[in-house]
Short mmCIF file of C-alpha atoms in Angstrom, two decimals:
data_model
loop_
_atom_site.label_atom_id
_atom_site.label_comp_id
_atom_site.label_asym_id
_atom_site.label_seq_id
_atom_site.Cartn_x
_atom_site.Cartn_y
_atom_site.Cartn_z
CA MET A 1 4.63 -12.74 24.38
CA LYS A 2 4.32 -8.99 25.31
CA LYS A 3 4.76 -6.50 22.51
CA LEU A 4 6.05 -3.00 23.13
CA LEU A 5 5.50 -1.13 19.75
CA ILE A 6 7.70 2.12 19.73
CA LEU A 7 5.69 4.48 17.41
CA SER A 8 6.08 8.53 16.57
CA GLY A 9 3.87 9.68 13.94
CA LYS A 10 6.66 12.28 12.47
CA GLY A 11 9.83 11.02 11.45
CA GLY A 12 13.30 11.56 13.26
CA THR A 13 11.63 11.69 16.86
CA GLY A 14 14.00 8.66 17.97
CA LYS A 15 11.85 5.53 17.61
CA THR A 16 14.95 3.54 16.96
CA THR A 17 16.95 4.98 19.39
CA VAL A 18 14.22 4.24 21.97
CA ALA A 19 13.96 0.90 20.63
CA ALA A 20 17.78 -0.10 20.43
CA ALA A 21 17.68 1.42 24.09
CA PHE A 22 15.25 -0.68 25.71
CA ILE A 23 16.46 -3.69 23.62
CA ASP A 24 19.68 -3.23 25.61
CA MET A 25 18.37 -2.38 28.66
CA LEU A 26 15.88 -5.39 29.14
CA GLN A 27 17.79 -7.47 27.65
CA ALA A 28 15.18 -8.42 24.77
CA ASN A 29 15.75 -11.44 23.19
CA ALA A 30 13.33 -10.70 20.36
CA PHE A 31 12.92 -7.32 18.14
CA ALA A 32 11.38 -6.04 15.25
CA ASP A 33 11.88 -3.47 12.47
CA CYS A 34 8.84 -2.73 11.10
CA ASP A 35 9.78 0.61 9.41
CA VAL A 36 10.24 -1.42 6.15
CA ASP A 37 10.65 1.38 4.14
CA ALA A 38 13.54 3.11 5.47
CA PRO A 39 15.36 0.03 7.77
CA ASN A 40 17.99 1.35 10.72
CA LEU A 41 17.40 -1.10 13.83
CA HIS A 42 20.07 -3.55 12.20
CA ILE A 43 22.40 -0.22 12.31
CA VAL A 44 22.41 -0.29 16.21
CA ALA A 45 21.63 -3.81 16.63
CA ASN A 46 25.14 -5.56 16.19
CA LEU A 47 24.13 -8.84 15.57
CA ASP A 48 26.57 -10.78 14.46
CA ALA A 49 25.04 -13.74 13.31
CA VAL A 50 24.58 -14.23 9.55
CA PRO A 51 21.06 -13.58 8.67
CA GLU A 52 18.49 -15.67 6.61
CA ARG A 53 17.38 -13.77 3.92
CA LYS A 54 13.94 -14.88 1.92
CA ASP A 55 12.74 -12.76 -0.91
CA TYR A 56 8.53 -11.09 -0.22
CA TYR A 57 6.79 -11.45 -2.62
CA GLY A 58 3.83 -8.39 -2.59
CA SER A 59 1.04 -8.43 -4.96
CA GLN A 60 1.44 -9.24 -8.29
CA LYS A 61 1.92 -7.19 -11.78
CA ALA A 62 0.94 -6.99 -15.28
CA ILE A 63 2.76 -7.70 -18.71
CA ILE A 64 1.57 -6.98 -22.19
CA ASP A 65 3.08 -9.62 -24.24
CA MET A 66 3.93 -7.29 -27.47
CA ASP A 67 3.33 -9.68 -29.95
CA LYS A 68 -0.52 -10.29 -28.91
CA CYS A 69 -1.26 -6.56 -28.40
CA VAL A 70 -3.35 -4.93 -30.94
CA GLY A 71 -3.03 -1.58 -29.05
CA CYS A 72 -7.11 -1.68 -28.72
CA GLY A 73 -6.42 0.70 -25.71
CA THR A 74 -8.85 -1.32 -23.78
CA CYS A 75 -6.62 -1.58 -20.30
CA PHE A 76 -5.73 1.63 -20.59
CA ASP A 77 -9.14 2.81 -20.17
CA THR A 78 -9.82 0.23 -17.60
CA CYS A 79 -6.80 1.29 -15.21
CA ARG A 80 -7.76 2.98 -12.38
CA PHE A 81 -3.82 3.32 -11.13
CA GLY A 82 -2.70 5.06 -14.49
CA ALA A 83 0.07 2.11 -15.09
CA ILE A 84 -1.21 1.36 -19.32
CA THR A 85 1.16 3.61 -20.88
CA PRO A 86 1.17 4.19 -24.76
CA CYS A 87 4.58 2.64 -26.49
CA ASP A 88 4.66 2.12 -30.15
CA GLU A 89 0.82 2.27 -30.74
CA LYS A 90 0.81 -0.44 -28.49
CA TYR A 91 0.15 -0.36 -24.27
CA GLN A 92 3.13 -1.55 -21.66
CA VAL A 93 2.61 -1.44 -18.01
CA ASP A 94 4.21 0.78 -15.70
CA GLU A 95 5.54 -1.57 -13.04
CA TYR A 96 5.93 1.33 -10.39
CA ALA A 97 2.15 2.18 -10.87
CA CYS A 98 0.74 -1.44 -11.18
CA GLU A 99 -1.16 -2.24 -7.97
CA GLY A 100 -1.57 -5.67 -9.38
CA CYS A 101 -5.61 -5.91 -9.51
CA SER A 102 -5.39 -7.81 -12.63
CA VAL A 103 -8.00 -5.64 -14.24
CA CYS A 104 -6.40 -5.54 -17.30
CA HIS A 105 -5.79 -9.11 -17.77
CA PHE A 106 -9.67 -9.49 -17.19
CA VAL A 107 -10.68 -7.19 -19.63
CA CYS A 108 -7.82 -7.48 -22.78
CA PRO A 109 -9.68 -8.76 -25.46
CA HIS A 110 -6.68 -10.76 -26.98
CA GLU A 111 -5.42 -12.49 -23.61
CA ALA A 112 -2.00 -10.30 -24.03
CA VAL A 113 -1.35 -9.58 -20.56
CA THR A 114 -0.22 -12.20 -18.15
CA MET A 115 0.13 -11.67 -13.80
CA VAL A 116 3.44 -12.56 -12.81
CA ASP A 117 4.55 -12.75 -9.43
CA ASP A 118 6.90 -9.49 -8.12
CA ILE A 119 9.37 -9.51 -5.65
CA ALA A 120 9.07 -6.57 -3.81
CA GLY A 121 11.39 -7.04 -0.96
CA GLU A 122 13.39 -8.90 1.03
CA GLN A 123 12.74 -10.27 4.55
CA ILE A 124 15.70 -10.78 7.42
CA LEU A 125 15.82 -12.66 9.98
CA TYR A 126 18.61 -13.09 12.77
CA GLN A 127 18.87 -16.09 15.06
CA ASN A 128 21.76 -15.40 17.67
CA GLY A 129 20.60 -16.45 21.38
CA GLN A 130 18.79 -13.24 20.02
CA VAL A 131 15.87 -13.21 17.71
CA PHE A 132 16.07 -10.00 15.34
CA SER A 133 12.99 -10.17 12.19
CA THR A 134 13.44 -6.94 9.51
CA ALA A 135 12.96 -6.32 6.32
CA LYS A 136 13.38 -3.73 3.22
CA LEU A 137 11.06 -2.99 1.08
CA LYS A 138 12.40 -2.82 -2.94
CA MET A 139 12.58 0.87 -4.08
CA GLY A 140 9.07 2.19 -5.08
CA ARG A 141 7.08 -0.85 -3.95
CA GLY A 142 3.71 -0.21 -2.60
CA ASN A 143 2.24 -2.45 -0.32
CA SER A 144 4.48 -2.27 2.93
CA GLY A 145 1.34 -3.08 5.40
CA LYS A 146 1.57 -6.69 4.03
CA LEU A 147 5.09 -7.10 4.52
CA VAL A 148 5.04 -5.38 8.50
CA THR A 149 2.42 -7.91 8.75
CA GLU A 150 5.01 -10.54 7.73
CA VAL A 151 7.64 -9.00 10.05
CA LYS A 152 5.65 -9.56 13.20
CA ALA A 153 4.49 -13.37 11.78
CA THR A 154 8.21 -14.22 11.44
CA LEU A 155 9.22 -12.71 15.10
CA THR A 156 6.35 -14.25 16.71
CA LYS A 157 6.76 -17.64 15.05
CA TYR A 158 10.71 -17.85 15.85
CA ALA A 159 10.47 -16.39 19.32
CA GLN A 160 7.52 -18.14 20.85
CA ASP A 161 9.73 -18.26 24.12
CA ALA A 162 10.46 -14.76 24.67
CA LYS A 163 7.90 -12.87 27.23
CA LEU A 164 8.91 -9.51 25.57
CA ALA A 165 9.13 -8.37 22.44
CA ILE A 166 10.26 -4.79 21.26
CA ILE A 167 8.93 -3.16 18.25
CA ASP A 168 10.13 -0.41 16.19
CA GLY A 169 7.41 1.07 14.13
CA SER A 170 6.86 3.11 10.97
CA PRO A 171 6.30 6.51 11.12
CA GLY A 172 3.10 7.85 9.74
CA ILE A 173 -0.57 6.71 10.20
CA GLY A 174 -0.71 4.96 6.60
CA CYS A 175 -1.69 1.02 6.26
CA PRO A 176 1.85 0.49 7.16
CA VAL A 177 1.20 1.87 10.83
CA ILE A 178 -2.02 0.38 10.86
CA ALA A 179 -0.66 -3.42 10.42
CA SER A 180 2.34 -2.52 13.06
CA VAL A 181 -0.43 -1.57 15.70
CA THR A 182 -2.95 -4.21 14.88
CA GLY A 183 -2.38 -7.22 17.54
CA VAL A 184 -1.68 -10.51 17.10
CA ASP A 185 -4.67 -12.85 16.24
CA SER A 186 -4.74 -14.38 19.81
CA GLY A 187 -5.98 -13.41 23.22
CA ALA A 188 -2.79 -14.51 24.76
CA HIS A 189 -0.55 -11.39 23.44
CA ARG A 190 -1.05 -7.96 23.75
CA CYS A 191 0.21 -5.05 22.08
CA ARG A 192 1.26 -2.00 24.14
CA ALA A 193 1.96 0.90 21.99
CA LEU A 194 4.41 3.86 23.18
CA PRO A 195 4.32 7.22 20.72
CA VAL A 196 7.59 8.86 21.19
CA ARG A 197 6.89 12.56 22.31
CA HIS A 198 8.01 15.94 20.21
CA ALA A 199 6.76 19.14 21.41
CA ARG A 200 6.02 20.80 18.67
CA TYR A 201 3.86 17.73 16.89
CA GLY A 202 1.28 16.68 19.49
CA GLU A 203 -1.06 16.75 16.31
CA ASN A 204 0.79 13.12 15.17
CA ILE A 205 -0.06 12.25 18.65
CA ARG A 206 -3.42 12.50 18.68
CA ASN A 207 -3.81 10.85 15.49
CA HIS A 208 -1.92 7.38 16.71
CA ARG A 209 -4.94 7.26 19.80
CA HIS A 210 -7.32 7.35 16.74
CA LEU A 211 -5.22 4.58 15.38
CA ARG A 212 -5.20 2.28 18.33
CA ARG A 213 -8.91 2.52 18.22
CA LYS A 214 -9.09 2.09 14.61
CA SER A 215 -6.79 -0.75 14.76
CA MET A 216 -9.06 -2.46 17.12
CA ARG A 217 -12.02 -1.93 14.95
CA VAL A 218 -9.88 -3.96 12.34
CA HIS A 219 -9.15 -6.30 14.80
CA GLN A 220 -13.15 -6.59 15.93
CA GLN A 221 -13.85 -7.09 12.28
CA ALA A 222 -11.53 -9.92 12.24
CA ARG A 223 -13.06 -12.09 15.04
CA TYR A 224 -16.27 -11.03 13.96
CA LEU A 225 -15.57 -12.72 10.37
CA ARG A 226 -13.39 -15.66 12.46
CA ALA A 227 -17.10 -16.24 14.58
CA ALA A 228 -18.93 -16.20 11.21
CA TYR A 229 -16.21 -18.71 9.58
CA THR A 230 -16.01 -21.26 12.38
CA GLY A 231 -19.41 -21.00 14.07
CA HIS A 232 -17.76 -19.97 17.38
CA MET B 1 11.08 25.07 -11.59
CA LYS B 2 9.43 22.11 -10.06
CA LEU B 3 11.52 21.12 -6.75
CA ALA B 4 11.67 18.01 -4.66
CA ILE B 5 12.77 17.75 -1.50
CA LEU B 6 13.52 14.08 -0.23
CA SER B 7 15.46 12.82 2.66
CA GLY B 8 14.67 8.74 2.93
CA LYS B 9 15.27 9.09 6.49
CA GLY B 10 12.19 11.09 8.81
CA GLY B 11 13.41 13.91 10.46
CA THR B 12 16.48 15.16 8.63
CA GLY B 13 14.53 18.69 8.01
CA LYS B 14 12.52 17.67 4.50
CA THR B 15 9.83 20.09 6.08
CA PHE B 16 12.38 22.51 7.32
CA VAL B 17 14.31 23.00 4.31
CA ALA B 18 11.08 23.48 2.12
CA VAL B 19 9.24 25.62 3.80
CA ASN B 20 12.27 27.83 4.24
CA LEU B 21 12.71 27.86 -0.03
CA ALA B 22 9.35 28.49 -0.67
CA VAL B 23 9.72 31.84 1.90
CA ALA B 24 13.02 32.56 0.38
CA ALA B 25 12.05 32.64 -3.35
CA GLY B 26 9.09 35.22 -2.67
CA THR B 27 6.93 34.11 -5.16
CA SER B 28 6.04 30.10 -4.89
CA THR B 29 4.00 27.57 -4.27
CA TYR B 30 4.24 24.73 -1.42
CA ILE B 31 2.88 21.44 -2.21
CA ASP B 32 3.20 18.98 1.17
CA CYS B 33 3.12 15.56 0.08
CA ASP B 34 3.99 14.08 3.05
CA VAL B 35 0.29 13.25 3.40
CA GLU B 36 0.67 11.23 6.14
CA GLU B 37 2.17 13.37 8.32
CA PRO B 38 1.86 17.28 6.85
CA ASN B 39 3.49 19.58 9.34
CA GLY B 40 4.44 22.38 6.50
CA ARG B 41 1.56 24.25 7.49
CA LEU B 42 2.26 24.54 10.91
CA PHE B 43 5.01 26.48 9.68
CA LEU B 44 3.19 28.29 6.57
CA LYS B 45 0.26 29.04 8.58
CA PRO B 46 -1.73 29.40 5.33
CA GLU B 47 -5.19 31.35 5.15
CA LYS B 48 -7.82 31.77 3.23
CA LEU B 49 -8.21 28.25 3.49
CA THR B 50 -10.16 25.90 1.19
CA THR B 51 -10.63 22.23 1.87
CA GLN B 52 -11.24 19.86 -1.00
CA THR B 53 -12.39 16.26 -0.20
CA VAL B 54 -10.71 13.35 -2.32
CA ALA B 55 -12.50 10.15 -2.74
CA THR B 56 -11.99 6.76 -4.81
CA LYS B 57 -14.64 4.44 -5.52
CA MET B 58 -15.61 1.23 -3.93
CA PRO B 59 -18.16 -1.28 -4.57
CA ALA B 60 -21.84 -1.51 -3.19
CA PHE B 61 -24.13 -4.29 -3.55
CA ASP B 62 -27.64 -4.65 -4.25
CA GLY B 63 -28.74 -7.33 -2.20
CA GLU B 64 -31.84 -7.75 -4.45
CA LYS B 65 -30.18 -8.29 -7.50
CA CYS B 66 -26.68 -10.12 -5.87
CA ILE B 67 -27.18 -13.89 -7.48
CA GLY B 68 -24.30 -15.27 -4.58
CA CYS B 69 -21.93 -16.36 -7.51
CA ARG B 70 -18.99 -14.94 -5.55
CA LYS B 71 -16.79 -13.62 -8.61
CA CYS B 72 -16.48 -10.67 -7.06
CA VAL B 73 -15.04 -12.21 -4.31
CA ASP B 74 -12.48 -14.70 -6.17
CA PHE B 75 -11.57 -11.75 -8.26
CA CYS B 76 -10.61 -9.17 -5.97
CA ARG B 77 -6.84 -9.31 -5.60
CA PHE B 78 -6.76 -7.59 -2.08
CA ASN B 79 -9.09 -9.96 0.40
CA ALA B 80 -11.21 -6.80 0.67
CA LEU B 81 -14.09 -8.70 -0.37
CA VAL B 82 -16.01 -11.42 1.66
CA TYR B 83 -18.88 -13.68 1.41
CA ILE B 84 -20.39 -14.11 4.76
CA LYS B 85 -24.31 -15.07 5.37
CA ASP B 86 -25.14 -15.30 1.48
CA LYS B 87 -24.26 -12.16 0.82
CA PRO B 88 -20.68 -10.59 -0.69
CA MET B 89 -19.12 -7.63 2.17
CA VAL B 90 -16.52 -4.86 1.43
CA PHE B 91 -13.61 -4.07 3.86
CA ALA B 92 -13.09 -0.28 2.86
CA GLU B 93 -9.73 0.38 4.03
CA ILE B 94 -8.17 -3.09 2.16
CA CYS B 95 -10.06 -1.77 -1.13
CA HIS B 96 -8.02 -0.74 -3.65
CA SER B 97 -10.54 1.03 -6.27
CA CYS B 98 -9.78 -0.80 -9.04
CA GLY B 99 -13.34 -1.51 -10.18
CA GLY B 100 -12.52 -5.01 -10.41
CA CYS B 101 -15.96 -6.59 -8.60
CA ALA B 102 -18.16 -4.48 -10.42
CA LEU B 103 -16.70 -5.21 -14.21
CA VAL B 104 -16.97 -9.09 -13.10
CA CYS B 105 -20.50 -9.18 -11.60
CA SER B 106 -23.09 -10.29 -13.97
CA ALA B 107 -25.62 -9.70 -12.00
CA GLY B 108 -25.21 -5.95 -12.13
CA ALA B 109 -25.41 -5.81 -8.39
CA ILE B 110 -22.35 -4.01 -7.90
CA THR B 111 -22.39 -0.38 -8.17
CA GLU B 112 -19.51 2.17 -7.37
CA ILE B 113 -19.93 4.47 -4.68
CA ASP B 114 -17.34 7.43 -3.39
CA LYS B 115 -15.12 6.77 -0.45
CA PRO B 116 -13.00 9.48 1.17
CA VAL B 117 -9.73 9.04 1.18
CA GLY B 118 -8.01 12.66 2.52
CA THR B 119 -8.37 16.44 2.09
CA VAL B 120 -6.15 18.57 0.06
CA GLU B 121 -6.66 22.00 1.91
CA ARG B 122 -5.32 25.23 -0.03
CA GLY B 123 -4.52 28.59 1.20
CA VAL B 124 -2.08 31.46 1.20
CA ARG B 125 0.51 32.97 2.77
CA SER B 126 1.34 36.39 0.93
CA ASP B 127 2.72 35.47 -2.15
CA ILE B 128 2.90 31.52 -1.29
CA ASP B 129 0.25 29.24 -2.38
CA VAL B 130 0.36 26.78 0.49
CA VAL B 131 -1.12 23.02 -0.96
CA THR B 132 -1.18 20.65 1.89
CA GLY B 133 -2.53 16.90 1.04
CA CYS B 134 -3.91 14.78 4.14
CA LEU B 135 -4.56 10.99 3.91
CA ASN B 136 -7.30 9.58 6.12
CA LEU B 137 -6.17 6.98 8.58
CA GLY B 138 -4.87 3.60 7.45
CA MET B 139 -5.48 4.02 4.06
CA PRO B 140 -3.67 2.02 2.22
CA SER B 141 -2.42 3.86 -0.66
CA GLY B 142 -1.41 7.96 -0.23
CA THR B 143 -1.43 8.42 -4.28
CA PRO B 144 -4.88 9.46 -5.10
CA VAL B 145 -4.31 12.34 -2.44
CA ILE B 146 -0.75 13.12 -3.58
CA GLU B 147 -2.08 13.12 -7.13
CA THR B 148 -4.72 15.98 -6.43
CA ALA B 149 -2.62 17.90 -4.59
CA LEU B 150 0.16 17.87 -7.66
CA ALA B 151 -2.49 19.36 -9.86
CA TYR B 152 -1.63 22.59 -8.11
CA ILE B 153 2.05 22.95 -9.12
CA GLY B 154 2.88 26.42 -10.42
CA GLY B 155 3.55 28.03 -13.86
CA ALA B 156 6.73 26.85 -14.88
CA ASP B 157 9.03 30.34 -14.18
CA GLU B 158 7.74 30.03 -10.45
CA LEU B 159 9.10 27.88 -8.14
CA THR B 160 7.01 24.80 -6.97
CA VAL B 161 8.55 23.21 -3.71
CA ILE B 162 7.54 19.72 -3.68
CA ASP B 163 7.72 18.17 0.11
CA CYS B 164 7.99 14.75 -0.11
CA PRO B 165 7.32 11.61 2.38
CA PRO B 166 10.36 10.06 4.02
CA GLY B 167 11.15 6.54 2.60
CA SER B 168 11.77 5.08 -0.96
CA SER B 169 8.63 3.33 -1.84
CA CYS B 170 5.37 4.53 -4.15
CA THR B 171 4.27 7.52 -2.78
CA VAL B 172 7.95 9.04 -3.02
CA MET B 173 7.97 8.17 -6.38
CA ASP B 174 4.37 9.50 -7.12
CA SER B 175 6.06 12.58 -5.54
CA VAL B 176 9.20 12.81 -7.25
CA ARG B 177 7.69 11.85 -10.54
CA GLY B 178 7.35 15.08 -11.94
CA ALA B 179 10.21 17.18 -10.35
CA ASP B 180 12.84 18.89 -12.34
CA TYR B 181 15.09 18.58 -9.60
CA CYS B 182 15.71 16.46 -6.73
CA LEU B 183 17.38 18.23 -3.08
CA LEU B 184 18.36 15.73 -0.96
CA VAL B 185 18.34 16.72 2.91
CA ALA B 186 20.54 14.17 4.25
CA GLU B 187 21.76 14.06 8.27
CA PRO B 188 25.24 13.54 8.95
CA THR B 189 24.62 10.36 11.04
CA ALA B 190 24.90 6.31 10.81
CA PHE B 191 20.95 6.50 9.97
CA GLY B 192 20.88 9.26 8.35
CA LEU B 193 23.62 7.91 5.10
CA HIS B 194 21.54 4.59 4.94
CA ASN B 195 18.62 5.70 4.10
CA PHE B 196 20.23 8.78 1.87
CA LYS B 197 21.38 6.18 -0.28
CA MET B 198 18.18 4.35 -0.86
CA VAL B 199 16.37 7.72 -1.74
CA TYR B 200 19.55 8.99 -3.65
CA GLU B 201 18.89 5.55 -5.62
CA LEU B 202 15.19 6.13 -6.17
CA ALA B 203 16.15 9.13 -7.62
CA THR B 204 18.59 8.12 -10.26
CA LEU B 205 16.15 5.22 -11.55
CA LEU B 206 13.82 8.26 -12.37
CA GLY B 207 16.81 9.79 -13.95
CA LYS B 208 16.50 13.20 -11.55
CA PRO B 209 19.67 15.67 -11.42
CA CYS B 210 20.31 15.69 -7.23
CA GLY B 211 21.76 18.06 -5.08
CA VAL B 212 22.17 17.29 -1.18
CA VAL B 213 21.78 19.92 1.57
CA ILE B 214 23.50 18.38 4.94
CA ASN B 215 21.10 19.25 7.51
CA LYS B 216 22.20 19.43 11.30
CA ALA B 217 25.78 19.39 10.41
CA ASP B 218 27.86 19.02 13.43
CA GLY B 219 31.42 18.31 12.79
CA GLU B 220 33.11 15.97 10.33
CA TYR B 221 31.11 13.02 8.54
CA PRO B 222 32.94 11.59 6.38
CA ALA B 223 31.00 9.02 5.15
CA LEU B 224 28.49 10.78 4.17
CA GLU B 225 30.76 13.14 2.12
CA ASP B 226 32.89 10.42 0.70
CA PHE B 227 29.57 8.56 -0.58
CA CYS B 228 28.57 12.23 -2.50
CA ALA B 229 32.24 12.91 -3.59
CA GLU B 230 32.78 9.16 -5.14
CA HIS B 231 28.93 9.60 -6.92
CA GLY B 232 29.52 13.04 -8.09
CA ILE B 233 26.34 14.54 -6.17
CA PRO B 234 27.10 17.98 -5.16
CA ILE B 235 27.01 18.82 -1.45
CA LEU B 236 24.93 22.69 -2.34
CA CYS B 237 24.84 23.75 1.43
CA ARG B 238 25.79 22.81 5.17
CA ILE B 239 23.24 24.15 7.49
CA PRO B 240 24.74 23.94 11.25
CA TYR B 241 23.07 21.63 13.99
CA SER B 242 22.17 25.11 16.12
CA GLU B 243 20.37 25.40 19.10
CA GLU B 244 18.65 28.16 17.47
CA LEU B 245 17.27 26.66 14.72
CA ALA B 246 15.86 23.54 17.14
CA THR B 247 14.46 26.86 19.01
CA LEU B 248 12.74 28.19 15.98
CA GLY B 249 11.58 24.92 14.30
CA ALA B 250 9.89 23.83 17.73
CA SER B 251 8.08 27.15 18.24
CA GLY B 252 6.83 26.67 14.62
CA ASP B 253 8.89 29.55 13.05
CA ILE B 254 10.71 30.40 9.82
CA ALA B 255 14.11 30.35 10.05
CA VAL B 256 14.45 33.04 6.91
CA CYS B 257 11.33 35.14 8.64
CA ALA B 258 13.39 35.34 12.33
CA ASP B 259 17.43 36.46 11.01
CA ASP B 260 19.13 37.80 7.90
CA LYS B 261 21.61 35.39 7.74
CA TYR B 262 19.20 32.48 7.09
CA ALA B 263 17.66 34.00 4.70
CA LYS B 264 21.04 34.71 2.30
CA LEU B 265 21.33 31.04 3.10
CA PHE B 266 18.62 30.15 1.72
CA ARG B 267 18.42 32.41 -1.06
CA ASP B 268 22.16 31.16 -2.12
CA LEU B 269 21.06 27.83 -1.79
CA LEU B 270 18.25 28.58 -4.28
CA THR B 271 20.31 30.23 -6.28
CA ASP B 272 22.83 27.59 -6.63
CA ILE B 273 19.57 24.76 -7.16
CA LYS B 274 18.51 26.84 -10.36
CA LYS B 275 22.22 26.75 -11.55
CA GLU B 276 22.55 23.06 -11.38
CA ALA B 277 18.97 22.34 -12.82
CA ARG B 278 20.01 24.37 -15.66
CA ALA B 279 23.48 22.61 -16.15
#
């Protein structure tokens, strides 16, 4: 499968519009929306199939058992994300700030902290002759690079026979974009990135060139790791 | 007053509105929290720039002390550590800087070193302090850069405009958390409305008072107006979809400086926001 990825850096330059036009013009049978933070491709994709929906679990979140907490503040002192907040001389976890690192769970001398699974969004798959993989991150959740990877993996899994896949990228230059750009781990797959141009924002496009190089580096690291594990 | 400018969808005109409000206010602080694509500085062209590096921590391993117990690798929730060729190794891009690996290492083989994740650039344009957060490419979280940038919020009597990232994820929440009022910039399109609803939900969740600016207002789009009416969100201003504004924007000029009618539009908007925020 060849993958065509639409990127822009700046928002609102027309990634989704270009993606939708390509899907229509090329009669693409496989497409995905990797802008999981603000997905829009489903609005123009016009698929009448009823989608399959699946909860997406991101990183776990810490919960403090108020009966066990003695208010010693060890977790508060150790948390790097400001996710532990004082509450009635004890402490509680701010679910939006918690990154699920489990350091509080490790340091608590009273075993008052448990790590629980957290639904961070929803993966949505349409199958109607065409395969359309998309997702929606829950409000205020981070970690969307992982969800982007899931969206692409789902597309690859359900559209194995498709020759071409169109992928609508997310804006920016952060982790979700790296996840969008990073190719699949087999030499048979190729990923081509197409930045949408905008008069004023050449800077963003230059960033994407760096990003492609960087994603290739991540790719090489993955290969190196696989070689080290499997011995070839 | 701390005013957050939000939109959900990208390209609706957050930076356009934020920059023009900052200029219309005369004395103000403009903070660009869209750290992945900070564009406000392209318009404000701040001078006397100083740059500060934002760093978080990441582990460094002492091969002599490491006993190969792999506790650090097993502890890491982000899979940022691997044990390879009899030694641990870190993937800096994936490391979330939680410090857990150093805590669990019983051999004292891990020290933490600085990992630069971005910069905060400060400059001035007449009476406007311009603060720009810039994330390094591919970093897992913009939060540390946003927090550093937000440390430069101006005094309570003065206007601080916070230009937020698009979307409704945790970086948006970080940017909005300290704000007194949220100004939502909406575009009268199906895409615009869809993402507007998401960001409105986020502002409501945080209990922030909201108002709407409809940008690129081109004819009627009842779905957006109906949604605002239904939820009691005041529409403070409609900015026309005009070639003049598009040309000004594309060449990096500021509408308020270019034409008195825009200066009046944004001054009036600012007055309305202050009125709404007090209510």
